[in-house]
């Protein structure tokens, strides 16, 4: 197959030789042919030597590499990629698994599939395309996901309307590409969750906190727990399962609070030791005098781009200072940042500043990250986005 050729400027092939999967517009010298947005292109050096194949998308990242080998890009190519992704989840024991049927099957660059996210919820796969290249082939991908999953998945829902650029040539309408809505019972480590991919944030659930939720469970025995920015109440369910004496869940979205209440009910029935509070977390921490044994802070990304970094770090500092003030002596803070532009170092410094402001003596017990079904491509360190600290405050 002959693809349009993207010639790089001399010297700009180096990052590709290190297998970095993105080509920025500034690295491109010229383009032979007229690729449309989403087309496969061949990337070549200034001298014309083959470097990679990728999806073309005018913009800052102009090409997202799908292969560093000169292969035929056909169904077999994509099926092999999906099978490789599934093999990793099989080796993690996530599929098949008697107590967990929620996991991430494809994590973009981390699985060599830039621009594609696929989360599995029982027999439904929820797909999100972040590039036009992936969006344009959604029907094929849906068929191949079903084939790769060997019948365990029978419906594929596309939820790309919020992740594609409004200028994308692919029509961004959310809906079932294959199959229909199911009523599977969904579990994570034996905990039941109601997930609505049609209405919820992201693909419906924050699959990336599975391991960290389990750790919260381990520290919750007889503890008074505050779960701030709770969304579906994932951490609250694990805290209650771990034996918490009481759990308070806070989120500014009423829908999130309703989901949390439902998830607590689905797991524990009428549970008098859980309280749902619809409030801004900053206000809640300022206006309440209660103190806790365990506090979880899992806010949305405060910095969505580099320009917002300084303000974001200030916000992390203020938030963590406020939480430290609400921890009992010997209390434990689970604090997270999912902003990709905030480095581990940045985040640690912001939390450190927060502990100084609150005048607490703090020790780091655990340093957390995303779970293994959100793998990081070693050549694409940008893929490491979730950072967490577990801190013991004297
Ligand atoms: N911890 C959750 C995911 C959190 S997502 C989980 O394990 O699934 C971030 C949540 O923060 C969203 O539900 C959003 O509604 C909420 N949120 C954003 N800003 C907020 C604020 N200032 N106060 C309270 N909640 C907020």
Short mmCIF file of C-alpha atoms and ligand atoms in Angstrom, two decimals:
data_model
loop_
_atom_site.label_atom_id
_atom_site.label_comp_id
_atom_site.label_asym_id
_atom_site.label_seq_id
_atom_site.Cartn_x
_atom_site.Cartn_y
_atom_site.Cartn_z
CA UNK A 1 0.00 0.00 0.00
CA UNK A 2 1.32 3.47 -0.90
CA UNK A 3 0.58 6.12 1.69
CA UNK A 4 1.12 9.89 1.47
CA UNK A 5 4.64 10.69 2.69
CA UNK A 6 5.46 13.05 5.53
CA UNK A 7 9.11 14.18 5.28
CA UNK A 8 10.77 15.25 8.51
CA UNK A 9 13.32 18.01 8.79
CA UNK A 10 16.90 16.82 9.02
CA UNK A 11 17.68 15.62 12.59
CA UNK A 12 14.01 15.38 13.54
CA UNK A 13 13.99 11.61 13.02
CA UNK A 14 15.81 11.11 16.32
CA UNK A 15 12.74 11.00 18.57
CA UNK A 16 11.19 8.42 16.23
CA UNK A 17 14.35 6.33 16.38
CA UNK A 18 13.73 6.33 20.14
CA UNK A 19 10.18 5.13 19.40
CA UNK A 20 8.40 8.24 20.65
CA UNK A 21 4.94 7.98 19.05
CA UNK A 22 4.17 11.66 18.34
CA UNK A 23 5.32 13.90 15.49
CA UNK A 24 4.86 17.60 16.13
CA UNK A 25 4.06 19.98 13.29
CA UNK A 26 7.39 21.81 13.73
CA UNK A 27 9.33 18.65 12.83
CA UNK A 28 7.77 18.36 9.37
CA UNK A 29 9.53 19.62 6.24
CA UNK A 30 6.95 18.76 3.60
CA UNK A 31 4.16 16.35 2.73
CA UNK A 32 3.93 14.43 -0.55
CA UNK A 33 0.31 13.81 -1.51
CA UNK A 34 -2.72 15.30 0.18
CA UNK A 35 -3.63 13.20 3.20
CA UNK A 36 -7.02 13.89 4.72
CA UNK A 37 -7.41 14.13 8.50
CA UNK A 38 -7.38 10.60 9.90
CA UNK A 39 -5.58 8.99 6.94
CA UNK A 40 -2.60 6.69 7.41
CA UNK A 41 0.64 8.35 6.32
CA UNK A 42 4.22 7.13 5.96
CA UNK A 43 6.77 9.15 7.90
CA UNK A 44 10.21 9.37 6.30
CA UNK A 45 13.50 11.07 7.17
CA UNK A 46 14.77 14.10 5.25
CA UNK A 47 16.64 11.59 3.05
CA UNK A 48 13.47 9.61 2.41
CA UNK A 49 14.18 6.60 4.66
CA UNK A 50 11.16 4.84 6.21
CA UNK A 51 10.59 5.70 9.87
CA UNK A 52 7.00 4.90 10.78
CA UNK A 53 3.33 4.71 9.82
CA UNK A 54 0.80 6.85 11.63
CA UNK A 55 -2.53 8.64 11.67
CA UNK A 56 -2.45 12.12 10.18
CA UNK A 57 -4.16 14.97 11.99
CA UNK A 58 -3.32 18.61 11.25
CA UNK A 59 -2.52 20.36 14.55
CA UNK A 60 0.22 20.40 17.12
CA UNK A 61 0.63 16.60 17.10
CA UNK A 62 0.39 16.03 13.35
CA UNK A 63 1.08 12.29 13.29
CA UNK A 64 0.39 9.61 15.92
CA UNK A 65 2.50 6.57 15.16
CA UNK A 66 0.74 3.22 14.87
CA UNK A 67 3.71 1.21 13.58
CA UNK A 68 7.48 1.54 13.49
CA UNK A 69 7.59 -1.35 11.02
CA UNK A 70 6.56 -1.06 7.39
CA UNK A 71 3.55 -3.37 7.67
CA UNK A 72 0.27 -3.64 5.80
CA UNK A 73 -2.32 -1.75 7.87
CA UNK A 74 -5.24 -4.15 7.62
CA UNK A 75 -7.68 -5.98 9.92
CA UNK A 76 -4.98 -8.43 10.93
CA UNK A 77 -2.73 -5.56 12.00
CA UNK A 78 -5.39 -4.07 14.30
CA UNK A 79 -6.51 -7.46 15.59
CA UNK A 80 -2.94 -8.30 16.58
CA UNK A 81 -2.69 -5.01 18.49
CA UNK A 82 -5.93 -5.72 20.36
CA UNK A 83 -4.84 -9.30 21.13
CA UNK A 84 -1.54 -7.98 22.49
CA UNK A 85 -3.47 -5.57 24.69
CA UNK A 86 -5.72 -8.37 25.94
CA UNK A 87 -2.73 -10.64 26.64
CA UNK A 88 -1.33 -8.06 29.05
CA UNK A 89 -4.67 -7.95 30.93
CA UNK A 90 -4.77 -11.75 30.97
CA UNK A 91 -1.29 -11.83 32.49
CA UNK A 92 -2.55 -9.44 35.18
CA UNK A 93 -5.38 -11.83 35.97
CA UNK A 94 -7.96 -9.24 35.01
CA UNK A 95 -9.55 -11.40 32.33
CA UNK A 96 -11.21 -13.66 33.05
CA UNK A 97 -11.65 -12.78 36.70
CA UNK A 98 -14.40 -13.95 39.08
CA UNK A 99 -14.56 -10.73 41.14
CA UNK A 100 -13.64 -7.99 38.63
CA UNK A 101 -15.33 -7.41 35.27
CA UNK A 102 -14.38 -3.73 34.93
CA UNK A 103 -10.94 -3.08 33.41
CA UNK A 104 -9.14 -1.08 30.74
CA UNK A 105 -8.44 -3.11 27.61
CA UNK A 106 -6.67 -0.38 25.59
CA UNK A 107 -4.76 2.55 27.06
CA UNK A 108 -3.73 4.62 24.03
CA UNK A 109 0.02 5.03 23.59
CA UNK A 110 0.58 2.60 26.48
CA UNK A 111 -0.76 -0.17 24.22
CA UNK A 112 0.73 1.12 20.97
CA UNK A 113 -2.69 2.48 19.95
CA UNK A 114 -2.39 6.27 20.22
CA UNK A 115 -5.78 7.96 20.28
CA UNK A 116 -7.75 4.92 21.46
CA UNK A 117 -9.19 4.09 24.89
CA UNK A 118 -11.30 0.97 25.47
CA UNK A 119 -12.79 0.10 28.86
CA UNK A 120 -14.59 -3.18 29.49
CA UNK A 121 -17.75 -3.26 31.61
CA UNK A 122 -18.92 -6.86 31.71
CA UNK A 123 -20.10 -7.73 28.20
CA UNK A 124 -19.90 -4.11 26.98
CA UNK A 125 -16.79 -2.37 25.67
CA UNK A 126 -16.82 1.43 25.81
CA UNK A 127 -14.56 3.02 23.26
CA UNK A 128 -13.26 6.59 23.18
CA UNK A 129 -11.40 7.93 20.16
CA UNK A 130 -9.10 10.87 20.83
CA UNK A 131 -7.93 11.08 17.21
CA UNK A 132 -9.77 11.24 13.90
CA UNK A 133 -7.76 8.27 12.66
CA UNK A 134 -9.25 6.04 15.37
CA UNK A 135 -12.70 7.63 15.10
CA UNK A 136 -12.95 6.98 11.36
CA UNK A 137 -12.33 3.27 11.83
CA UNK A 138 -14.60 2.83 14.86
CA UNK A 139 -16.86 0.25 13.18
CA UNK A 140 -13.93 -1.98 12.26
CA UNK A 141 -12.44 -1.54 15.72
CA UNK A 142 -15.77 -2.49 17.31
CA UNK A 143 -15.92 -5.74 15.31
CA UNK A 144 -12.32 -6.54 16.15
CA UNK A 145 -12.78 -5.86 19.88
CA UNK A 146 -15.56 -8.45 19.85
CA UNK A 147 -13.40 -10.89 17.91
CA UNK A 148 -10.39 -10.37 20.22
CA UNK A 149 -12.55 -10.81 23.34
CA UNK A 150 -13.78 -14.14 21.99
CA UNK A 151 -17.48 -13.61 22.68
CA UNK A 152 -17.06 -12.23 26.21
CA UNK A 153 -18.00 -8.81 24.82
CA UNK A 154 -21.14 -8.50 22.71
CA UNK A 155 -21.83 -4.73 22.74
CA UNK A 156 -19.55 -1.84 21.86
CA UNK A 157 -20.53 1.71 22.79
CA UNK A 158 -18.73 4.65 21.21
CA UNK A 159 -18.32 7.64 23.52
CA UNK A 160 -16.11 9.90 21.46
CA UNK A 161 -18.22 13.05 21.18
CA UNK A 162 -16.42 14.68 24.09
CA UNK A 163 -12.91 13.58 23.16
CA UNK A 164 -12.78 14.44 19.46
CA UNK A 165 -12.06 17.92 18.17
CA UNK A 166 -15.26 19.61 16.94
CA UNK A 167 -13.43 19.97 13.59
CA UNK A 168 -12.93 16.21 13.23
CA UNK A 169 -14.27 14.87 9.92
CA UNK A 170 -15.68 11.85 11.72
CA UNK A 171 -19.21 12.28 12.94
CA UNK A 172 -19.12 12.44 16.74
CA UNK A 173 -22.40 10.91 17.84
CA UNK A 174 -22.32 8.65 20.88
CA UNK A 175 -24.08 5.32 20.56
CA UNK A 176 -23.84 1.55 20.16
CA UNK A 177 -21.67 0.46 17.24
CA UNK A 178 -22.54 -3.18 17.90
CA UNK A 179 -25.18 -4.70 20.18
CA UNK A 180 -27.32 -2.86 22.67
CA UNK A 181 -27.60 -1.73 26.30
CA UNK A 182 -27.04 -4.56 28.80
CA UNK A 183 -27.88 -4.96 32.42
CA UNK A 184 -24.79 -6.87 33.57
CA UNK A 185 -23.86 -6.68 37.22
CA UNK A 186 -20.50 -4.94 37.35
CA UNK A 187 -17.86 -5.69 39.94
CA UNK A 188 -14.46 -4.45 40.97
CA UNK A 189 -12.69 -6.68 43.50
CA UNK A 190 -16.09 -8.05 44.47
CA UNK A 191 -17.59 -4.59 45.03
CA UNK A 192 -20.68 -3.84 42.99
CA UNK A 193 -20.87 -0.63 40.93
CA UNK A 194 -23.61 0.89 38.83
CA UNK A 195 -21.96 2.45 35.80
CA UNK A 196 -23.60 4.63 33.17
CA UNK A 197 -21.29 5.09 30.19
CA UNK A 198 -24.08 6.91 28.41
CA UNK A 199 -24.28 9.67 31.01
CA UNK A 200 -21.22 9.42 33.22
CA UNK A 201 -17.86 11.16 33.10
CA UNK A 202 -15.08 9.58 30.98
CA UNK A 203 -16.23 6.08 30.02
CA UNK A 204 -18.54 6.03 33.05
CA UNK A 205 -16.15 5.04 35.83
CA UNK A 206 -12.64 5.90 37.00
CA UNK A 207 -11.12 2.51 36.26
CA UNK A 208 -7.67 3.88 37.08
CA UNK A 209 -8.18 3.98 40.86
CA UNK A 210 -8.82 0.23 41.34
CA UNK A 211 -5.57 -0.59 43.17
CA UNK A 212 -5.59 2.63 45.17
CA UNK A 213 -9.16 2.00 46.30
CA UNK A 214 -8.11 -1.44 47.53
CA UNK A 215 -5.33 0.21 49.56
CA UNK A 216 -7.85 2.62 51.14
CA UNK A 217 -9.85 -0.44 52.17
CA UNK A 218 -6.81 -1.78 54.03
CA UNK A 219 -6.48 1.39 56.13
CA UNK A 220 -10.18 1.84 56.90
CA UNK A 221 -10.79 -0.60 59.76
CA UNK A 222 -12.74 1.28 62.47
CA UNK A 223 -11.78 4.57 60.80
CA UNK A 224 -13.80 7.72 60.31
CA UNK A 225 -13.31 8.32 56.57
CA UNK A 226 -13.85 11.38 54.36
CA UNK A 227 -13.94 10.72 50.59
CA UNK A 228 -13.61 14.09 48.86
CA UNK A 229 -14.34 14.41 45.12
CA UNK A 230 -16.06 11.03 45.37
CA UNK A 231 -17.84 10.83 41.94
CA UNK A 232 -19.32 7.28 41.97
CA UNK A 233 -18.17 6.71 45.54
CA UNK A 234 -15.55 4.12 44.58
CA UNK A 235 -13.30 4.88 47.55
CA UNK A 236 -16.34 5.07 49.88
CA UNK A 237 -17.43 1.54 48.99
CA UNK A 238 -13.94 0.13 49.63
CA UNK A 239 -13.66 2.08 52.90
CA UNK A 240 -16.98 0.67 54.15
CA UNK A 241 -15.98 -2.83 52.99
CA UNK A 242 -12.72 -2.40 54.92
CA UNK A 243 -14.65 -1.80 58.12
CA UNK A 244 -14.83 2.01 58.37
CA UNK A 245 -16.87 3.19 61.37
CA UNK A 246 -18.31 6.01 59.23
CA UNK A 247 -17.87 7.38 55.71
CA UNK A 248 -18.65 10.88 54.46
CA UNK A 249 -18.64 11.32 50.67
CA UNK A 250 -18.46 14.79 49.10
CA UNK A 251 -18.83 15.93 45.48
CA UNK A 252 -20.15 19.16 43.96
CA UNK A 253 -22.26 17.23 41.44
CA UNK A 254 -25.69 16.06 42.61
CA UNK A 255 -25.58 13.27 39.99
CA UNK A 256 -22.33 12.04 41.50
CA UNK A 257 -23.86 12.07 44.98
CA UNK A 258 -26.89 10.10 43.76
CA UNK A 259 -24.56 7.53 42.19
CA UNK A 260 -22.53 7.27 45.39
CA UNK A 261 -25.69 6.73 47.46
CA UNK A 262 -26.87 4.04 45.02
CA UNK A 263 -23.49 2.30 45.04
CA UNK A 264 -23.40 2.24 48.84
CA UNK A 265 -26.93 0.83 48.85
CA UNK A 266 -26.07 -1.79 46.21
CA UNK A 267 -23.21 -3.05 48.39
CA UNK A 268 -24.44 -2.61 51.95
CA UNK A 269 -28.20 -1.98 51.87
CA UNK A 270 -29.43 0.74 54.22
CA UNK A 271 -26.17 1.91 55.70
CA UNK A 272 -26.60 4.48 58.45
CA UNK A 273 -22.86 5.08 58.72
CA UNK A 274 -22.64 6.71 55.29
CA UNK A 275 -23.47 10.34 54.53
CA UNK A 276 -23.60 11.88 51.03
CA UNK A 277 -22.86 15.61 50.90
CA UNK A 278 -23.30 17.65 47.74
CA UNK A 279 -20.83 20.52 48.22
CA UNK A 280 -17.69 22.17 47.00
CA UNK A 281 -14.82 20.39 48.77
CA UNK A 282 -12.96 23.63 49.50
CA UNK A 283 -16.09 25.04 51.21
CA UNK A 284 -16.79 21.77 53.00
CA UNK A 285 -13.30 21.64 54.49
CA UNK A 286 -13.49 25.30 55.51
CA UNK A 287 -16.97 25.16 57.05
CA UNK A 288 -16.88 21.89 59.01
CA UNK A 289 -15.07 21.14 62.24
CA UNK A 290 -15.14 17.35 62.04
CA UNK A 291 -11.80 15.55 62.03
CA UNK A 292 -11.10 12.19 60.36
CA UNK A 293 -8.81 9.18 60.56
CA UNK A 294 -8.58 8.81 56.77
CA UNK A 295 -9.13 11.47 54.10
CA UNK A 296 -9.12 10.84 50.34
CA UNK A 297 -8.57 13.75 47.96
CA UNK A 298 -9.05 12.76 44.31
CA UNK A 299 -9.84 16.03 42.52
CA UNK A 300 -10.27 16.49 38.77
CA UNK A 301 -7.18 17.59 36.80
CA UNK A 302 -6.48 21.12 38.07
CA UNK A 303 -4.11 21.76 35.13
CA UNK A 304 -5.40 20.69 31.71
CA UNK A 305 -2.46 22.37 29.94
CA UNK A 306 0.99 23.74 30.78
CA UNK A 307 -0.23 27.34 31.04
CA UNK A 308 -2.41 26.38 34.01
CA UNK A 309 0.44 24.70 35.91
CA UNK A 310 1.20 27.41 38.49
CA UNK A 311 -2.41 27.98 39.45
CA UNK A 312 -2.92 24.23 39.69
CA UNK A 313 0.03 23.82 42.06
CA UNK A 314 -1.36 26.58 44.26
CA UNK A 315 -4.73 24.81 44.30
CA UNK A 316 -3.14 21.46 45.27
CA UNK A 317 -1.25 23.26 48.05
CA UNK A 318 -4.38 24.92 49.46
CA UNK A 319 -6.48 21.78 49.18
CA UNK A 320 -3.92 19.56 50.90
CA UNK A 321 -3.31 22.12 53.65
CA UNK A 322 -7.05 22.21 54.33
CA UNK A 323 -7.20 18.41 54.46
CA UNK A 324 -4.18 18.11 56.79
CA UNK A 325 -6.03 20.39 59.24
CA UNK A 326 -8.93 17.92 59.29
CA UNK A 327 -6.80 14.85 60.03
CA UNK A 328 -6.67 13.45 63.56
CA UNK A 329 -3.21 12.87 65.04
CA UNK A 330 -2.05 9.65 63.40
CA UNK A 331 -4.46 10.22 60.52
CA UNK A 332 -3.79 9.15 56.96
CA UNK A 333 -4.20 11.27 53.82
CA UNK A 334 -4.60 9.70 50.38
CA UNK A 335 -3.96 12.53 47.93
CA UNK A 336 -3.96 12.38 44.13
CA UNK A 337 -3.29 14.40 41.01
CA UNK A 338 -4.37 13.20 37.59
CA UNK A 339 -3.05 16.28 35.76
CA UNK A 340 -0.62 15.03 33.15
CA UNK A 341 1.39 18.29 33.14
CA UNK A 342 1.95 18.12 36.91
CA UNK A 343 5.07 16.00 37.50
CA UNK A 344 5.50 13.69 40.47
CA UNK A 345 8.07 16.16 41.82
CA UNK A 346 5.72 19.17 41.34
CA UNK A 347 2.93 17.36 43.13
CA UNK A 348 5.07 16.22 46.02
CA UNK A 349 6.33 19.79 46.53
CA UNK A 350 2.78 21.18 46.49
CA UNK A 351 1.66 18.62 49.10
CA UNK A 352 4.82 19.30 51.12
CA UNK A 353 3.98 23.05 51.11
CA UNK A 354 0.46 22.16 52.22
CA UNK A 355 1.79 20.20 55.20
CA UNK A 356 3.99 23.15 56.24
CA UNK A 357 1.04 25.56 56.06
CA UNK A 358 -1.03 23.18 58.20
CA UNK A 359 1.94 22.74 60.53
CA UNK A 360 1.82 18.93 60.45
CA UNK A 361 4.68 16.51 60.72
CA UNK A 362 4.12 14.17 57.79
CA UNK A 363 5.69 10.95 56.56
CA UNK A 364 5.23 9.36 53.14
CA UNK A 365 3.95 5.80 53.44
CA UNK A 366 3.18 4.96 49.81
CA UNK A 367 3.74 6.57 46.43
CA UNK A 368 0.94 5.55 44.10
CA UNK A 369 0.37 5.52 40.37
CA UNK A 370 -2.05 4.18 37.77
CA UNK A 371 -2.77 0.43 37.71
CA UNK A 372 -1.08 -1.98 35.32
CA UNK A 373 -4.03 -2.06 32.90
CA UNK A 374 -3.10 1.60 32.23
CA UNK A 375 0.44 0.72 31.12
CA UNK A 376 3.06 3.33 30.31
CA UNK A 377 4.89 3.05 27.02
CA UNK A 378 8.54 3.27 28.11
CA UNK A 379 9.25 5.55 25.13
CA UNK A 380 6.33 7.84 26.01
CA UNK A 381 6.78 8.91 29.63
CA UNK A 382 3.98 11.47 29.16
CA UNK A 383 1.64 8.49 29.58
CA UNK A 384 2.25 8.44 33.34
CA UNK A 385 -0.46 10.78 34.56
CA UNK A 386 -1.82 9.53 37.90
CA UNK A 387 0.20 10.39 40.98
CA UNK A 388 -0.74 9.63 44.53
CA UNK A 389 0.78 9.93 48.00
CA UNK A 390 -0.32 8.21 51.17
CA UNK A 391 0.81 10.30 54.12
CA UNK A 392 0.83 9.72 57.86
CA UNK A 393 0.30 12.93 59.82
CA UNK A 394 1.45 12.91 63.44
N1 LIG B 1 -12.60 9.69 43.14
C1 LIG B 1 -13.47 9.41 42.04
C2 LIG B 1 -13.15 10.21 40.80
C3 LIG B 1 -13.13 11.70 41.00
S1 LIG B 1 -13.40 12.62 39.56
C4 LIG B 1 -13.48 7.92 41.76
O1 LIG B 1 -12.77 7.16 42.41
O2 LIG B 1 -14.24 7.51 40.90
C5 LIG B 1 -13.51 14.24 40.17
C6 LIG B 1 -14.85 14.60 40.80
O3 LIG B 1 -14.68 15.88 41.41
C7 LIG B 1 -16.02 14.78 39.82
O4 LIG B 1 -17.05 13.90 40.21
C8 LIG B 1 -16.47 16.25 39.99
O5 LIG B 1 -17.89 16.38 40.01
C9 LIG B 1 -15.91 16.59 41.33
N2 LIG B 1 -15.57 18.01 41.57
C10 LIG B 1 -14.90 18.86 40.76
N3 LIG B 1 -14.64 20.02 41.41
C11 LIG B 1 -15.16 19.90 42.66
C12 LIG B 1 -15.21 20.75 43.80
N4 LIG B 1 -14.64 21.95 43.78
N5 LIG B 1 -15.81 20.30 44.92
C13 LIG B 1 -16.38 19.05 44.94
N6 LIG B 1 -16.34 18.21 43.90
C14 LIG B 1 -15.75 18.62 42.77
#
